Amino acid sequence: MWPLLLRALLVLVFALILFALVGPLFIDPNPAPEHSPVHVEPSAATFGFITIPVSGTPGLRVHYRDSTDPQRDDLNPLGHRNFLLLHGFTFNLSTWDPMFVFFAKEGRTVAYDQLPYGLSEKPLPAGLKDANPYAKASAIEQLLALMDALEMPQAILVGNSAGGTLALDVARRAPERVSGLILISPWVYANRPTFPAWLVNSPQMKRISLLLGRYLGKNMPLLDLAYANPERISDERRELAADHSWTPGWDLAWGALMNRSLIDAVTVSESLADITQPTLIIAGAEDQIVKMADSARAANTMPNAEFAVLPECGHVPHEECPDLVRAIIADWLRRL
């Protein structure tokens, strides 16, 4: 009897290994068709584009919004500060719509779509020589290159979730460019797995990454999860959150991003005590993505940080509870 059971177990293990090796190769590698917006006209969501120099590329085209618009009297800054707004994982610059005018009245304000999100370029690493635009080092380089191109020598970095991680990485790598940090539910103590490059670069893992990118980009499940009350999400907000799908081939770029993320670990927590810029950390009490305790821990670790908690708000309080966020930031800026 035991030999029969052992043989059956070996057959099952072999079948599972075969499925793991062959199954992903049946995922369609062809790009998804362009999605036509229903609730938002593309022109209404488009601001400006600029090409920035990035190592190993011919330059990358970035979609951004700048408050220095002579056609908008309500965006003429009253203050002297610069603000650079950084969205989170799978989001885009539209996440800052409820906050943009507020920051613009405090000083020059820029929000941009980090690659390959929103309407920014969606390059594929296979088409570039010895460069991956989705590597952590490249994201830092892109941010600083954008600041240079827009003649912004220094700024307060305002980051939500993974945008907060990027802000902290830049403050660590180029502290002279960062005058302060406003971090909303920053993704600091990330506990996600990383894998060796040989495995990540295998055809199977690339197809699985593509499948994950398509799921996250088509259904936008993190948008609902980011709200304490998803009923507050309007149809227009849902459409803007998915504006990357207006570009053919967006899914291939998202797949490349997901694939690269399996290599780069989130290590910024190791250097928090060395980041000395004035910092405000805000957390939603109902955040289901980043634990409020993690945000409090980051604030306690940083030498010059303040911490605030917002009741009945989730992972994106700047969208869900903008009045509360504006009041807290305004008070902090007055004391800065």
Coordinates of C-alpha atoms in Angstrom, one line a residue:
M1 CA 0.0 0.0 0.0
W2 CA 2.8 2.5 0.9
P3 CA 4.6 2.1 -2.4
L4 CA 1.3 2.9 -4.2
L5 CA 0.8 6.0 -2.0
L6 CA 4.4 7.1 -2.6
R7 CA 4.0 6.7 -6.3
A8 CA 0.7 8.7 -6.3
L9 CA 2.4 11.4 -4.3
L10 CA 5.3 11.6 -6.7
V11 CA 2.9 11.8 -9.7
L12 CA 1.0 14.6 -7.9
V13 CA 4.3 16.5 -7.2
F14 CA 5.4 16.1 -10.8
A15 CA 2.0 17.3 -12.1
L16 CA 2.3 20.4 -9.9
I17 CA 5.8 21.2 -11.0
L18 CA 4.8 20.7 -14.6
F19 CA 1.8 23.0 -14.2
A20 CA 4.1 25.7 -12.6
L21 CA 6.5 25.5 -15.4
V22 CA 4.1 25.3 -18.3
G23 CA 0.9 26.9 -17.1
P24 CA 2.2 30.5 -17.1
L25 CA 3.3 30.2 -20.7
F26 CA -0.4 30.1 -21.7
I27 CA -0.9 33.6 -20.5
D28 CA -1.5 35.8 -23.6
P29 CA 1.5 38.1 -24.0
N30 CA -0.2 40.4 -26.5
P31 CA -1.1 43.9 -25.4
A32 CA -4.6 44.6 -24.2
P33 CA -6.7 46.9 -26.3
E34 CA -7.0 50.6 -25.5
H35 CA -9.9 51.5 -23.1
S36 CA -12.2 54.3 -24.1
P37 CA -13.1 56.5 -21.1
V38 CA -16.8 56.7 -20.2
H39 CA -17.1 59.4 -17.5
V40 CA -14.0 61.6 -18.3
E41 CA -12.8 63.1 -21.6
P42 CA -9.0 62.4 -22.0
S43 CA -8.3 66.0 -22.7
A44 CA -9.8 67.0 -19.3
A45 CA -7.3 64.8 -17.5
T46 CA -4.3 65.9 -19.6
F47 CA -2.0 68.6 -18.3
G48 CA 1.5 68.8 -19.7
F49 CA 4.3 66.5 -20.9
I50 CA 8.0 66.8 -20.5
T51 CA 10.9 64.5 -21.6
I52 CA 13.5 63.9 -18.9
P53 CA 17.0 62.4 -19.3
V54 CA 17.2 58.9 -17.7
S55 CA 20.3 56.7 -17.8
G56 CA 20.1 54.0 -20.5
T57 CA 17.2 55.6 -22.3
P58 CA 16.7 58.1 -25.1
G59 CA 14.7 60.2 -22.5
L60 CA 11.3 59.4 -21.0
R61 CA 8.1 61.3 -21.4
V62 CA 6.4 62.3 -18.2
H63 CA 2.9 63.6 -17.7
Y64 CA 2.7 66.3 -15.0
R65 CA 0.6 69.1 -13.6
D66 CA 2.3 72.4 -12.6
S67 CA 0.6 75.2 -10.6
T68 CA 2.6 77.8 -12.5
D69 CA -0.2 78.2 -15.1
P70 CA -0.8 81.8 -16.2
Q71 CA -4.4 80.8 -17.2
R72 CA -5.3 79.8 -13.7
D73 CA -5.7 82.7 -11.2
D74 CA -6.6 80.3 -8.4
L75 CA -3.3 78.6 -8.7
N76 CA -1.1 81.7 -8.3
P77 CA 1.0 80.8 -5.3
L78 CA 1.0 83.0 -2.2
G79 CA 4.0 81.2 -0.6
H80 CA 7.6 80.7 -1.5
R81 CA 7.8 76.9 -1.0
N82 CA 7.9 74.2 -3.7
F83 CA 5.8 71.0 -3.4
L84 CA 6.3 67.8 -5.4
L85 CA 3.4 65.4 -5.0
L86 CA 4.0 61.6 -5.3
H87 CA 1.2 59.2 -5.7
G88 CA 1.1 55.6 -4.5
F89 CA 1.3 52.1 -6.0
T90 CA -1.1 51.7 -9.0
F91 CA -2.4 55.3 -8.6
N92 CA -1.6 58.4 -10.6
L93 CA -1.5 62.2 -10.2
S94 CA -5.3 62.5 -10.1
T95 CA -5.1 61.2 -6.5
W96 CA -4.0 64.8 -5.6
D97 CA -7.0 66.6 -7.2
P98 CA -8.6 67.4 -3.9
M99 CA -5.4 68.8 -2.5
F100 CA -3.8 70.5 -5.5
V101 CA -5.2 74.0 -5.2
F102 CA -4.5 74.0 -1.4
F103 CA -0.8 73.3 -2.1
A104 CA -0.7 75.7 -5.0
K105 CA -1.7 78.5 -2.8
E106 CA 1.2 77.7 -0.5
G107 CA 3.8 77.6 -3.3
R108 CA 4.7 76.2 -6.6
T109 CA 3.2 72.7 -6.8
V110 CA 3.9 69.8 -9.2
A111 CA 2.3 66.4 -9.4
Y112 CA 3.4 63.8 -11.9
D113 CA 2.6 60.3 -13.1
Q114 CA 5.4 58.0 -12.1
L115 CA 6.3 55.5 -14.9
P116 CA 4.3 53.5 -16.1
Y117 CA 1.3 55.0 -14.4
G118 CA -1.3 57.5 -15.7
L119 CA -0.4 59.1 -19.0
S120 CA 3.4 59.0 -18.6
E121 CA 5.4 56.9 -21.0
K122 CA 5.3 53.1 -20.7
P123 CA 8.6 51.8 -21.8
L124 CA 9.5 48.2 -21.9
P125 CA 12.9 47.2 -20.5
A126 CA 13.5 44.8 -23.4
G127 CA 13.6 47.8 -25.7
L128 CA 16.3 49.6 -23.7
K129 CA 20.0 48.8 -23.4
D130 CA 21.2 47.8 -19.9
A131 CA 18.5 49.9 -18.2
N132 CA 15.3 49.2 -16.3
P133 CA 13.1 52.3 -15.8
Y134 CA 11.2 50.4 -13.1
A135 CA 14.2 49.8 -10.8
K136 CA 14.2 51.8 -7.5
A137 CA 17.4 53.6 -8.5
S138 CA 15.8 54.7 -11.7
A139 CA 12.6 56.1 -10.0
I140 CA 14.9 58.2 -7.8
E141 CA 16.8 59.4 -10.9
Q142 CA 13.6 60.2 -12.7
L143 CA 12.3 62.3 -9.8
L144 CA 15.5 64.4 -9.5
A145 CA 15.6 64.7 -13.3
L146 CA 12.1 66.1 -13.3
M147 CA 13.0 68.6 -10.6
D148 CA 15.9 69.7 -12.7
A149 CA 13.9 70.0 -15.9
L150 CA 11.3 72.1 -14.1
E151 CA 13.9 74.2 -12.4
M152 CA 12.9 73.2 -9.0
P153 CA 16.1 73.0 -6.9
Q154 CA 14.5 72.0 -3.7
A155 CA 11.0 70.9 -2.6
I156 CA 8.8 69.6 0.2
L157 CA 8.1 66.0 -1.0
V158 CA 4.5 65.0 -0.4
G159 CA 4.1 61.2 -0.7
N160 CA 1.3 58.7 -0.2
S161 CA 2.0 55.0 0.3
A162 CA 4.8 53.9 -2.1
G163 CA 5.1 57.6 -3.0
G164 CA 6.1 58.1 0.6
T165 CA 8.7 55.4 0.2
L166 CA 10.1 57.2 -2.8
A167 CA 10.1 60.5 -0.9
L168 CA 12.2 58.9 1.9
D169 CA 14.6 57.3 -0.6
V170 CA 15.2 60.7 -2.2
A171 CA 15.6 62.4 1.1
R172 CA 18.3 59.8 2.0
R173 CA 20.1 59.9 -1.4
A174 CA 19.9 63.7 -2.1
P175 CA 19.0 65.5 1.2
E176 CA 20.0 68.9 -0.2
R177 CA 17.0 68.7 -2.6
V178 CA 14.4 68.0 0.1
S179 CA 13.4 70.8 2.4
G180 CA 10.7 68.7 4.2
L181 CA 8.5 65.7 4.0
I182 CA 4.7 65.2 4.2
L183 CA 4.1 61.4 4.3
I184 CA 0.5 60.1 4.1
S185 CA 0.3 56.4 5.1
P186 CA 3.9 55.8 3.9
W187 CA 4.9 52.3 2.9
V188 CA 7.9 51.9 5.1
Y189 CA 7.8 48.5 6.9
A190 CA 6.9 46.5 3.8
N191 CA 6.9 42.8 4.2
R192 CA 6.9 41.5 0.7
P193 CA 9.0 38.8 -0.8
T194 CA 11.9 39.3 -3.2
F195 CA 13.4 36.7 -5.5
P196 CA 16.7 36.1 -7.3
A197 CA 17.1 37.7 -10.7
W198 CA 17.4 34.4 -12.5
L199 CA 14.0 33.4 -11.3
V200 CA 12.3 36.8 -11.8
N201 CA 13.7 36.9 -15.4
S202 CA 12.4 33.5 -16.3
P203 CA 9.6 33.4 -19.0
Q204 CA 7.2 32.0 -16.4
M205 CA 7.7 34.7 -13.9
K206 CA 7.4 37.4 -16.5
R207 CA 4.0 36.0 -17.7
I208 CA 2.8 35.8 -14.0
S209 CA 3.9 39.4 -13.5
L210 CA 1.9 40.4 -16.6
L211 CA -1.2 38.6 -15.3
L212 CA -0.8 40.5 -12.0
G213 CA -0.3 43.8 -13.7
R214 CA -3.4 43.2 -15.8
Y215 CA -5.5 42.4 -12.8
L216 CA -4.3 45.4 -10.8
G217 CA -4.6 47.8 -13.7
K218 CA -7.9 46.6 -15.0
N219 CA -9.9 46.2 -11.9
M220 CA -8.1 48.7 -9.7
P221 CA -8.8 46.7 -6.5
L222 CA -6.5 48.8 -4.4
L223 CA -8.7 51.9 -5.0
D224 CA -11.6 50.3 -3.1
L225 CA -9.3 48.9 -0.5
A226 CA -7.7 52.3 0.1
Y227 CA -11.0 53.9 1.2
A228 CA -12.6 53.4 4.6
N229 CA -15.9 53.8 2.8
P230 CA -15.7 52.8 -1.0
E231 CA -19.1 54.4 -1.5
R232 CA -17.3 57.8 -1.4
I233 CA -15.6 56.9 -4.8
S234 CA -17.3 58.7 -7.7
D235 CA -17.6 57.3 -11.2
E236 CA -15.3 60.0 -12.4
R237 CA -12.7 59.2 -9.8
R238 CA -12.7 55.5 -10.9
E239 CA -12.2 56.6 -14.5
L240 CA -9.3 58.8 -13.7
A241 CA -7.7 56.1 -11.5
A242 CA -7.6 53.9 -14.6
D243 CA -6.4 56.5 -17.2
H244 CA -3.3 54.4 -17.9
S245 CA -5.7 52.0 -19.8
W246 CA -6.2 54.8 -22.4
T247 CA -2.8 53.9 -23.7
P248 CA -2.3 50.7 -25.8
G249 CA 0.1 48.3 -24.3
W250 CA -0.2 49.7 -20.8
D251 CA -0.5 46.1 -19.4
L252 CA 2.9 45.1 -20.8
A253 CA 4.5 48.0 -19.0
W254 CA 2.7 47.3 -15.8
G255 CA 3.8 43.7 -16.1
A256 CA 7.4 44.8 -16.4
L257 CA 7.0 47.0 -13.3
M258 CA 5.5 44.1 -11.3
N259 CA 8.3 41.9 -12.5
R260 CA 11.0 44.3 -11.4
S261 CA 9.4 44.9 -8.0
L262 CA 10.2 41.2 -7.2
I263 CA 13.9 42.1 -7.1
D264 CA 14.0 45.5 -5.3
A265 CA 13.5 45.2 -1.6
V266 CA 12.0 48.1 0.4
T267 CA 14.9 49.0 2.7
V268 CA 14.1 52.6 3.7
S269 CA 13.2 51.7 7.2
E270 CA 16.9 51.0 7.9
S271 CA 17.8 54.6 7.4
L272 CA 14.8 56.5 9.0
A273 CA 16.9 57.8 11.9
D274 CA 19.3 59.4 9.4
I275 CA 16.6 61.5 7.7
T276 CA 16.5 64.8 9.6
Q277 CA 14.3 67.0 7.5
P278 CA 11.1 68.3 9.1
T279 CA 8.5 65.6 8.6
L280 CA 4.7 65.3 9.0
I281 CA 3.3 61.8 8.9
I282 CA -0.5 61.3 8.6
A283 CA -2.4 58.1 8.9
G284 CA -6.0 57.1 8.5
A285 CA -7.4 55.2 11.5
E286 CA -9.2 52.8 9.1
D287 CA -6.2 52.1 6.9
Q288 CA -6.3 48.5 5.6
I289 CA -3.1 48.7 3.6
V290 CA -0.5 50.3 5.9
K291 CA -1.1 49.7 9.6
M292 CA -1.5 52.9 11.6
A293 CA 0.9 51.5 14.1
D294 CA 3.6 51.3 11.3
S295 CA 3.1 55.0 10.5
A296 CA 3.4 55.8 14.2
R297 CA 6.6 53.7 14.4
A298 CA 8.1 55.5 11.5
A299 CA 7.3 58.9 13.1
N300 CA 8.8 57.8 16.4
T301 CA 12.0 56.6 14.7
M302 CA 12.6 59.8 12.7
P303 CA 14.3 62.6 14.7
N304 CA 12.2 65.5 13.4
A305 CA 8.8 64.0 12.7
E306 CA 5.2 64.8 13.9
F307 CA 2.4 62.3 13.7
A308 CA -1.4 62.7 13.2
V309 CA -4.2 60.2 13.0
L310 CA -7.5 60.9 11.1
P311 CA -10.7 59.1 12.3
E312 CA -12.9 57.3 9.8
C313 CA -10.3 57.6 7.0
G314 CA -8.5 54.9 5.1
H315 CA -5.2 54.7 3.1
V316 CA -5.8 57.8 1.0
P317 CA -7.2 60.4 3.4
H318 CA -6.1 63.2 1.0
E319 CA -8.9 61.8 -1.3
E320 CA -11.4 60.6 1.2
C321 CA -11.0 63.2 4.0
P322 CA -9.3 66.2 2.3
D323 CA -10.7 68.8 4.7
L324 CA -9.0 67.1 7.7
V325 CA -5.8 66.6 5.8
R326 CA -5.7 70.3 4.7
A327 CA -6.2 71.5 8.2
I328 CA -3.4 69.4 9.6
I329 CA -0.9 70.3 6.9
A330 CA -1.8 74.0 7.1
D331 CA -1.1 74.0 10.8
W332 CA 2.2 72.2 10.3
L333 CA 3.3 74.5 7.5
R334 CA 2.6 77.6 9.7
R335 CA 5.0 76.2 12.3
L336 CA 7.6 75.1 9.8

